Coordinates of C-alpha atoms and ligand atoms in Angstrom, one line a residue:
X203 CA -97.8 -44.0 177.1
X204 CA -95.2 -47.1 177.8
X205 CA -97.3 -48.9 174.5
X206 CA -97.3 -46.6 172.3
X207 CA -93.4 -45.5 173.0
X208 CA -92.9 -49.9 172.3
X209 CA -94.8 -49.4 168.9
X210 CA -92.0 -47.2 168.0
X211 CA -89.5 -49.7 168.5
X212 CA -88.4 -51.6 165.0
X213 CA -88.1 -54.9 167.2
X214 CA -91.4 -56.7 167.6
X215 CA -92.9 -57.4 171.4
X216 CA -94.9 -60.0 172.4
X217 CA -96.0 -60.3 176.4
X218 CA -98.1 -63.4 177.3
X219 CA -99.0 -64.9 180.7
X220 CA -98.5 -67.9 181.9
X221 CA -101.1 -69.6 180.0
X222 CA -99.1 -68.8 177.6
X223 CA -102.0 -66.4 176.2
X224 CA -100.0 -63.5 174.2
X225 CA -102.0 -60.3 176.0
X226 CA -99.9 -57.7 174.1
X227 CA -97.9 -57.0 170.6
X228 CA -96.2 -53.7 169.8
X229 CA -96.9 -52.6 166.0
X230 CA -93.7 -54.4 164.7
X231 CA -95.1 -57.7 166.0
X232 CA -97.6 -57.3 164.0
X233 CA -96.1 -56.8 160.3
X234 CA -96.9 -60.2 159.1
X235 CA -100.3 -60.7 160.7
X236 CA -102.5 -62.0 158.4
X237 CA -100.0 -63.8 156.3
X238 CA -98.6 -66.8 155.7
X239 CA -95.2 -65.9 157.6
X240 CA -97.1 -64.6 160.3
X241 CA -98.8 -68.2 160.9
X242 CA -95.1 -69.5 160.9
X243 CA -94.0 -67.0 163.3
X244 CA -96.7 -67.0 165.7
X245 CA -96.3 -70.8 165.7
X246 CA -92.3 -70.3 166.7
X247 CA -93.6 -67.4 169.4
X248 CA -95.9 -69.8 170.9
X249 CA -92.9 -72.5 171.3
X250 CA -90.2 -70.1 172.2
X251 CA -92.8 -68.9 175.0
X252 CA -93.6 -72.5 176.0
X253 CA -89.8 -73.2 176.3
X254 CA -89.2 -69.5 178.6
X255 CA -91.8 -70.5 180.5
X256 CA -89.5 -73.0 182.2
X257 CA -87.8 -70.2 183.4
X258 CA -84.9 -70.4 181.0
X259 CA -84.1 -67.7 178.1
X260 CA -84.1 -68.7 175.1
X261 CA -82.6 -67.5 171.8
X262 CA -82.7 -68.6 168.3
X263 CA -82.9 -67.5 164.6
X264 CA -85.8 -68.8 162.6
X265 CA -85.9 -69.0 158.6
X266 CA -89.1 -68.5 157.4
X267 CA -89.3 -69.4 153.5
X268 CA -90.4 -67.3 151.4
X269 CA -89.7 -65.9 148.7
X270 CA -88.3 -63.8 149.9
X271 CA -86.5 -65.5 152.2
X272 CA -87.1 -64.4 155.9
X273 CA -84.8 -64.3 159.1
X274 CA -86.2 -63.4 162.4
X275 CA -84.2 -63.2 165.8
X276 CA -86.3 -64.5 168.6
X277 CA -85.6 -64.0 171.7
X278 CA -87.9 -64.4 175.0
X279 CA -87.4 -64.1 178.7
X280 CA -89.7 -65.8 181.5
X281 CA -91.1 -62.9 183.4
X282 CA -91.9 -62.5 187.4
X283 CA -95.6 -64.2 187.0
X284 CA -94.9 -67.6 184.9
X285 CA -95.3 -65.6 181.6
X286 CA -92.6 -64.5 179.3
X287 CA -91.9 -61.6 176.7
X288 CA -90.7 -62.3 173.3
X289 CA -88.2 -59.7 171.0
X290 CA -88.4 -60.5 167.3
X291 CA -86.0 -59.1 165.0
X292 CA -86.0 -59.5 161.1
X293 CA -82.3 -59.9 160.4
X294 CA -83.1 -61.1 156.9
X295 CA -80.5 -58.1 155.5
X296 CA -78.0 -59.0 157.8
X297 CA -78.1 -62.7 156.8
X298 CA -78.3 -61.8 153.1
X299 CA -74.7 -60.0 153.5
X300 CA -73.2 -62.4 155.3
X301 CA -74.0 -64.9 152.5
X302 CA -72.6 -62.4 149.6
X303 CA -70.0 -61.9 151.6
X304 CA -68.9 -65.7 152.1
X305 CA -69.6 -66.0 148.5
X306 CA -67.6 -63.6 147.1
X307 CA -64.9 -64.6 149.4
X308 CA -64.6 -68.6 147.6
X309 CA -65.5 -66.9 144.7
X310 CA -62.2 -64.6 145.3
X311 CA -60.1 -67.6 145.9
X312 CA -61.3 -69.4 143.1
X313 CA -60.4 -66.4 140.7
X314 CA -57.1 -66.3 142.1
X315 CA -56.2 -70.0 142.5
X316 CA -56.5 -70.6 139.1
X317 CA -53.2 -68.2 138.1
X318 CA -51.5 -68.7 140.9
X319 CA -51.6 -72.7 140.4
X320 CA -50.5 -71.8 137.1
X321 CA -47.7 -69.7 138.5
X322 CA -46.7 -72.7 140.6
X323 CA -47.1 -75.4 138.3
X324 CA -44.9 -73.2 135.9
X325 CA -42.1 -72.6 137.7
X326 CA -41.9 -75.9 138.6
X327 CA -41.3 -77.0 135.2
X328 CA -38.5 -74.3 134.7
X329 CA -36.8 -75.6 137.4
X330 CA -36.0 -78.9 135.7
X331 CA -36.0 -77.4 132.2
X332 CA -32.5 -77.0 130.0
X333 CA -34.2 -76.5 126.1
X334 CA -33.8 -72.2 126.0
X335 CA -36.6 -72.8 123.3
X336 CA -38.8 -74.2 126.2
X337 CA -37.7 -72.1 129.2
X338 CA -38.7 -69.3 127.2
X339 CA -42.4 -70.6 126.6
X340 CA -42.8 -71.5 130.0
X341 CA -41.9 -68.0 131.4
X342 CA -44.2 -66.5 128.9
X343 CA -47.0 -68.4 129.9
X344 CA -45.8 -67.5 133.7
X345 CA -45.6 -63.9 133.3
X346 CA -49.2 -64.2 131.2
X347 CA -50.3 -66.0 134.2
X348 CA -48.9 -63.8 137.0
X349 CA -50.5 -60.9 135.4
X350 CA -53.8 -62.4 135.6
X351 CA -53.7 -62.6 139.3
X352 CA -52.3 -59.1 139.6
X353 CA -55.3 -57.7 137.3
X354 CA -58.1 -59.3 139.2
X355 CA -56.2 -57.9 142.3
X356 CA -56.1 -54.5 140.8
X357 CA -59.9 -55.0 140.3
X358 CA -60.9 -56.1 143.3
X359 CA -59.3 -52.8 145.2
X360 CA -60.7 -50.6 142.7
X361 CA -64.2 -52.5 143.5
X362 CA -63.3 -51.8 147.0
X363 CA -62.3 -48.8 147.1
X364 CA -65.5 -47.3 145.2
X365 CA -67.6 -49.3 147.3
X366 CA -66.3 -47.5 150.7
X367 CA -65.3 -44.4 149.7
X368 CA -67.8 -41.4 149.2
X369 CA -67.5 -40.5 145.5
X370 CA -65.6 -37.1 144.8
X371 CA -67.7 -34.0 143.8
X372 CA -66.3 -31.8 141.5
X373 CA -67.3 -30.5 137.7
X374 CA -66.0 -33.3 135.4
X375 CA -66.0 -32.6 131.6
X376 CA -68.0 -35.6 130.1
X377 CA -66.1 -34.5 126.5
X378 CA -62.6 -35.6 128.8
X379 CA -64.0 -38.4 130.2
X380 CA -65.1 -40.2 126.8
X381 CA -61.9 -39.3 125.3
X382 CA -60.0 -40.9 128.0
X383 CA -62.1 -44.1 127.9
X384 CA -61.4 -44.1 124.2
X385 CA -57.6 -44.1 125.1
X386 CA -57.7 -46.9 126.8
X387 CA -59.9 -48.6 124.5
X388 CA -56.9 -48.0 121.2
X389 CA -54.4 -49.5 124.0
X390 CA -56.7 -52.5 124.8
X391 CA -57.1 -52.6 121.1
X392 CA -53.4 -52.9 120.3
X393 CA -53.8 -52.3 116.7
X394 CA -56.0 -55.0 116.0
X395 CA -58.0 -52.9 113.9
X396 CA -61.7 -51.9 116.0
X397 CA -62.4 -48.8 115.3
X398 CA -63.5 -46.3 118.2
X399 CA -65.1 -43.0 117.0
X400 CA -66.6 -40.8 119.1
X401 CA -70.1 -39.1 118.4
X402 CA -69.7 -35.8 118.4
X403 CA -72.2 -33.8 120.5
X404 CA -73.5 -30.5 120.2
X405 CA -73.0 -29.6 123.8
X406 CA -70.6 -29.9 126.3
X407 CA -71.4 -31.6 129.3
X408 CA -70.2 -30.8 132.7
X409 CA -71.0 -33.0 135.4
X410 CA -70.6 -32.8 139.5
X411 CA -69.0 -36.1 140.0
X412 CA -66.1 -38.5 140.7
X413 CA -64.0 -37.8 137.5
X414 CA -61.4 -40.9 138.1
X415 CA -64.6 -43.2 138.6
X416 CA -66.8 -42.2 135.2
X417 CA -63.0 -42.4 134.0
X418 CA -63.1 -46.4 135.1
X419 CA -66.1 -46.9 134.4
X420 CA -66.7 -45.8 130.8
X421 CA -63.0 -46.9 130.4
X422 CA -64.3 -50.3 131.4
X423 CA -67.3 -50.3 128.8
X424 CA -65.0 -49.4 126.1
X425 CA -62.7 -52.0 126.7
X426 CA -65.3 -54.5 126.7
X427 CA -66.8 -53.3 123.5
X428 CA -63.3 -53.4 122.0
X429 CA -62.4 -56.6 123.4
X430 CA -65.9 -58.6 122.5
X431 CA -65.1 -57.1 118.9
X432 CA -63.6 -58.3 115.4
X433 CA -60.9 -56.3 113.6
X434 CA -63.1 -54.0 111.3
X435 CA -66.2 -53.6 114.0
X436 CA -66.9 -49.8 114.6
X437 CA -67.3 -49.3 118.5
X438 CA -69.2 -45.8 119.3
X439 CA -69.0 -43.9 122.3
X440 CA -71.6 -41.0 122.6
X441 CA -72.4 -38.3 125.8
X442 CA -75.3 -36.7 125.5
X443 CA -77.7 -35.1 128.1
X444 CA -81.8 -33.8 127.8
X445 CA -83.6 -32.4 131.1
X446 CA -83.9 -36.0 132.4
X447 CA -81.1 -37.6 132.4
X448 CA -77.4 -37.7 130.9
X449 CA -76.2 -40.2 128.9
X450 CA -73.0 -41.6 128.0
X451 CA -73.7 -44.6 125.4
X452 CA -71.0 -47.5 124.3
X453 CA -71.9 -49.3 121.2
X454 CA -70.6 -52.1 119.6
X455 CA -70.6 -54.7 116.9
X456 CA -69.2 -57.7 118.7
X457 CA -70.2 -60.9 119.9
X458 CA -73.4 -59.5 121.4
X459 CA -74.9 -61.0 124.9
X460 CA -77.2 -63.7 125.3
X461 CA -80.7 -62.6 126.8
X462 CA -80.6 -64.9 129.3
X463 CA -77.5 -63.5 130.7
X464 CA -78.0 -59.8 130.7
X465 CA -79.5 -59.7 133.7
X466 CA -76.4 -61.3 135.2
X467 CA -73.3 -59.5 133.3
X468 CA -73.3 -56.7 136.2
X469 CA -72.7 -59.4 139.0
X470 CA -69.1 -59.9 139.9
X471 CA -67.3 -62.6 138.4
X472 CA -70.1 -63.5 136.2
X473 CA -68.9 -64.2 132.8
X474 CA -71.2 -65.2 129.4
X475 CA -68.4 -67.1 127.8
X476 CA -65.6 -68.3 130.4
X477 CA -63.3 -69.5 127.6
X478 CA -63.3 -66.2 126.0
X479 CA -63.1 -64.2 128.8
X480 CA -59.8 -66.0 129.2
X481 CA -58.7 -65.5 126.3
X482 CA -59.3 -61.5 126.3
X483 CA -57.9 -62.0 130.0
X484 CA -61.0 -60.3 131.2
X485 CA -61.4 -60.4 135.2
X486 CA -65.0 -60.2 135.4
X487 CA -65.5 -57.2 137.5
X488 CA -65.8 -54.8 135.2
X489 CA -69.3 -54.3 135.1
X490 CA -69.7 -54.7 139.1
X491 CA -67.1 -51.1 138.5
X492 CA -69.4 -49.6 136.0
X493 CA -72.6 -50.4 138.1
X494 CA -71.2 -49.5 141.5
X495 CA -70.0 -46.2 139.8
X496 CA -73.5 -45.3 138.3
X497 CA -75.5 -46.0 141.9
X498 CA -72.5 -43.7 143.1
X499 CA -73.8 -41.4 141.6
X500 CA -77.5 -41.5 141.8
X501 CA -77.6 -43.3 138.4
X502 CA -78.0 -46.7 136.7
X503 CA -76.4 -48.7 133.5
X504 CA -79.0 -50.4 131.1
X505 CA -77.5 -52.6 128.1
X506 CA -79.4 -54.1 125.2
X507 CA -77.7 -56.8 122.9
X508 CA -78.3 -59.0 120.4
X509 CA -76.2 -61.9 119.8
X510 CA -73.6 -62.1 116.4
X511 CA -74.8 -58.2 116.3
X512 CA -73.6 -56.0 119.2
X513 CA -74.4 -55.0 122.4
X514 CA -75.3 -51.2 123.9
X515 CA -74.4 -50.1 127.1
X516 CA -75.9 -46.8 128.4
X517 CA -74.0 -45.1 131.6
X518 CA -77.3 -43.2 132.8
X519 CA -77.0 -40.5 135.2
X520 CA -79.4 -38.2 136.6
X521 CA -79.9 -34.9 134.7
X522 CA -79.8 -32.5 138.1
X523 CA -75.8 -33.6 138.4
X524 CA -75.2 -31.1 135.5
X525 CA -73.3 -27.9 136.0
X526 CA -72.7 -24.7 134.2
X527 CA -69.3 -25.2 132.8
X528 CA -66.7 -24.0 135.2
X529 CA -65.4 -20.0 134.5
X530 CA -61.8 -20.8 132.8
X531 CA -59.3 -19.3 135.4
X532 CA -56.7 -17.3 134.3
X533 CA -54.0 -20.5 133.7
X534 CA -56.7 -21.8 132.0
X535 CA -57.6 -19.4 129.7
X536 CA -53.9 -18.7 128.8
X537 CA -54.2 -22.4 126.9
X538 CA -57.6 -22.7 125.9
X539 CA -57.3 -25.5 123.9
X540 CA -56.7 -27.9 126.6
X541 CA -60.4 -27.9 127.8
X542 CA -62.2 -31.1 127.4
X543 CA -59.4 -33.0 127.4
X544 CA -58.2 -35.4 130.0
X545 CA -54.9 -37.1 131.0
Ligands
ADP775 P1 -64.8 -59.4 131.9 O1 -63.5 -59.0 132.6 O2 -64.9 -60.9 131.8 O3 -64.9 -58.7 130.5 P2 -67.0 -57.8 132.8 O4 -67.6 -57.7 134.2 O5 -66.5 -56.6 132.2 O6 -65.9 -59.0 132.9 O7 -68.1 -58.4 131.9 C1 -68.8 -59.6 132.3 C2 -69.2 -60.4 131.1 O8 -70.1 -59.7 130.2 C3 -68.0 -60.7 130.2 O9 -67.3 -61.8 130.5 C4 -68.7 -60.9 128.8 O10 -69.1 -62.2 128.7 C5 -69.9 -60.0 128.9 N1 -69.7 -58.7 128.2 C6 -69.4 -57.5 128.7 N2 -69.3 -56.5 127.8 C7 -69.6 -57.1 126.6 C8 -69.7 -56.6 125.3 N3 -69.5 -55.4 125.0 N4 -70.0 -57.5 124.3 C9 -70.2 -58.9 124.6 N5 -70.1 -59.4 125.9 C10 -69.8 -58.5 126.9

């Protein structure tokens, strides 16, 4: 009875005697038996034991290598007789996190250094400077900076905020939500001349969603299609929805996305082309939005590019979030032409 309850624990067990002979291992002990790790690990059990067996406790994390990578807790205990029991504990995720974690956090400081050195350097140089013509390039170039650092800021708490916060579930009009995006794309435009047309669908699609996330994140791939565009370059933006999935697609003509990259566009801070994304002023956690906002909601985001021709972005989410479109209350019907669109 008192094995098999142990071969329910996740940690693994291993008792041996004092001849450091291992007489029992729970089932978790014995996930990599047979393997490669497991020679590694039973080579660590068999030292940690010899080391217990002094009648000290011993603890230490092991790093097994891969791929992929391994961490395992050990710990072991002498027992009563001269023997000893070992715990082992993959703490592999754990580990992982922590290293994303200290990475984003230089990678955070390093995005924001960079403007706010500017901001410092900048204002230095006003300090000292008399030539209006020259004070008033300076404090453009400050207020260009200081913006910077105040976008990637705004970024990185919408980034947070989707990442701990369930997303919101009511009926969102898919119609609204591609007009809005296309709103923000004409201001991110600024009349440079990209054209955004939407493809008009058939159908109406109603969602149960977050409507201020699919907001930021189509938002997002708009803007990028706008702003990795030339003046003339048609970007289209199309919802559409079949039994297995819905769609909301973001096409452009731009610079297009190296293949070796587009695996990598969706990580945070990842950029193809650092000197242009300057240039556009782009923070580099747009995509990390878009993709956090599709695994919100049960979904994913594919894109398919070809450079000097375009790229595609497809927002897909699964078909069973669709609902019947909600029944227009009374204020509602009383101005009937406000449906489908979004402030
Ligand atoms: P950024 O703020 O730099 O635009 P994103 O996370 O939105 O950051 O995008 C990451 C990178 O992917 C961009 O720097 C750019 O190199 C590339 N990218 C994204 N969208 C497009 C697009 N529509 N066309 C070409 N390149 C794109």
């Amino acid at each position: 009875l008192l094995s098999s309850a142990v071969d329910h624990l996740e940690i693994g067990v291993v008792v041996a005697t004092a001849a450091n002979r291992v007489v029992y291992r729970n089932e978790a002990a014995q996930t990599f038996q047979g393997t490669h790790v497991g020679v590694l690990l039973d080579d660590h059990v068999s030292a940690i034991i010899d080391e217990a067996q002094t009648g000290r406790s011993i603890a230490r994390t092991v790093e097994l290598h891969g791929p992929p990578k391994i961490w395992l807790a050990l710990s072991a205990d002498p027992t009563p007789g001269g023997g000893a029991v070992v715990t082992i504990q993959d703490v592999s995720e754990r580990m992982r996190t922590d290293a994303m974690r200290t990475d984003f956090v230089t990678n955070i400081s390093h995005e924001l250094k960079t403007p706010v050195g500017a901001v410092a350097v900048l204002a230095e140089a006003l300090i000292d400077e008399s030539d209006a013509e020259v004070v008033r390039r300076l404090a453009d170039h400050l207020v260009e900076e200081a913006h910077r650092a105040v976008r990637t800021i705004d970024d990185l708490l919408k980034l947070s905020q989707i990442e701990s916060t369930k997303p919101g579930d009511t009926a969102v009009n898919l119609t609204g939500v591609v007009q809005s995006a296309i709103a923000r794309g004409r201001v991110v435009d600024g009349g440079r001349g990209v054209q955004i047309t939407a493809f008009e669908s058939a159908d109406d699609i109603w969602i149960r969603g977050d409507e201020r996330q699919l907001v930021s994140a189509v938002g997002n791939l708009v803007e990028n299609a706008v702003k990795y565009s030339q003046s003339g370059d048609v970007v289209q933006v199309r919802a559409r929805g079949d039994d297995n999935a819905v769609e909301i697609m973001v096409a452009d003509q731009g610079v297009g996305i190296p293949t070796r990259d587009l695996d990598r566009v969706f990580e945070r801070f990842y950029r193809v082309d650092k000197a242009r994304s300057r240039e556009t002023g782009g923070t580099g956690l747009g995509l990390s939005i878009v993709r956090h906002v599709a695994t919100n909601h049960g979904g994913d985001v594919l894109v398919s590019s070809q450079e000097g021709e375009g790229s595609t972005f497809v927002l897909r989410l699964p078909a069973d979030l669709v609902v019947a479109p909600p029944e227009p209350s009374l204020s509602d019907a009383s101005r009937p032409s406000d449906r489908g669109t979004y402030e």
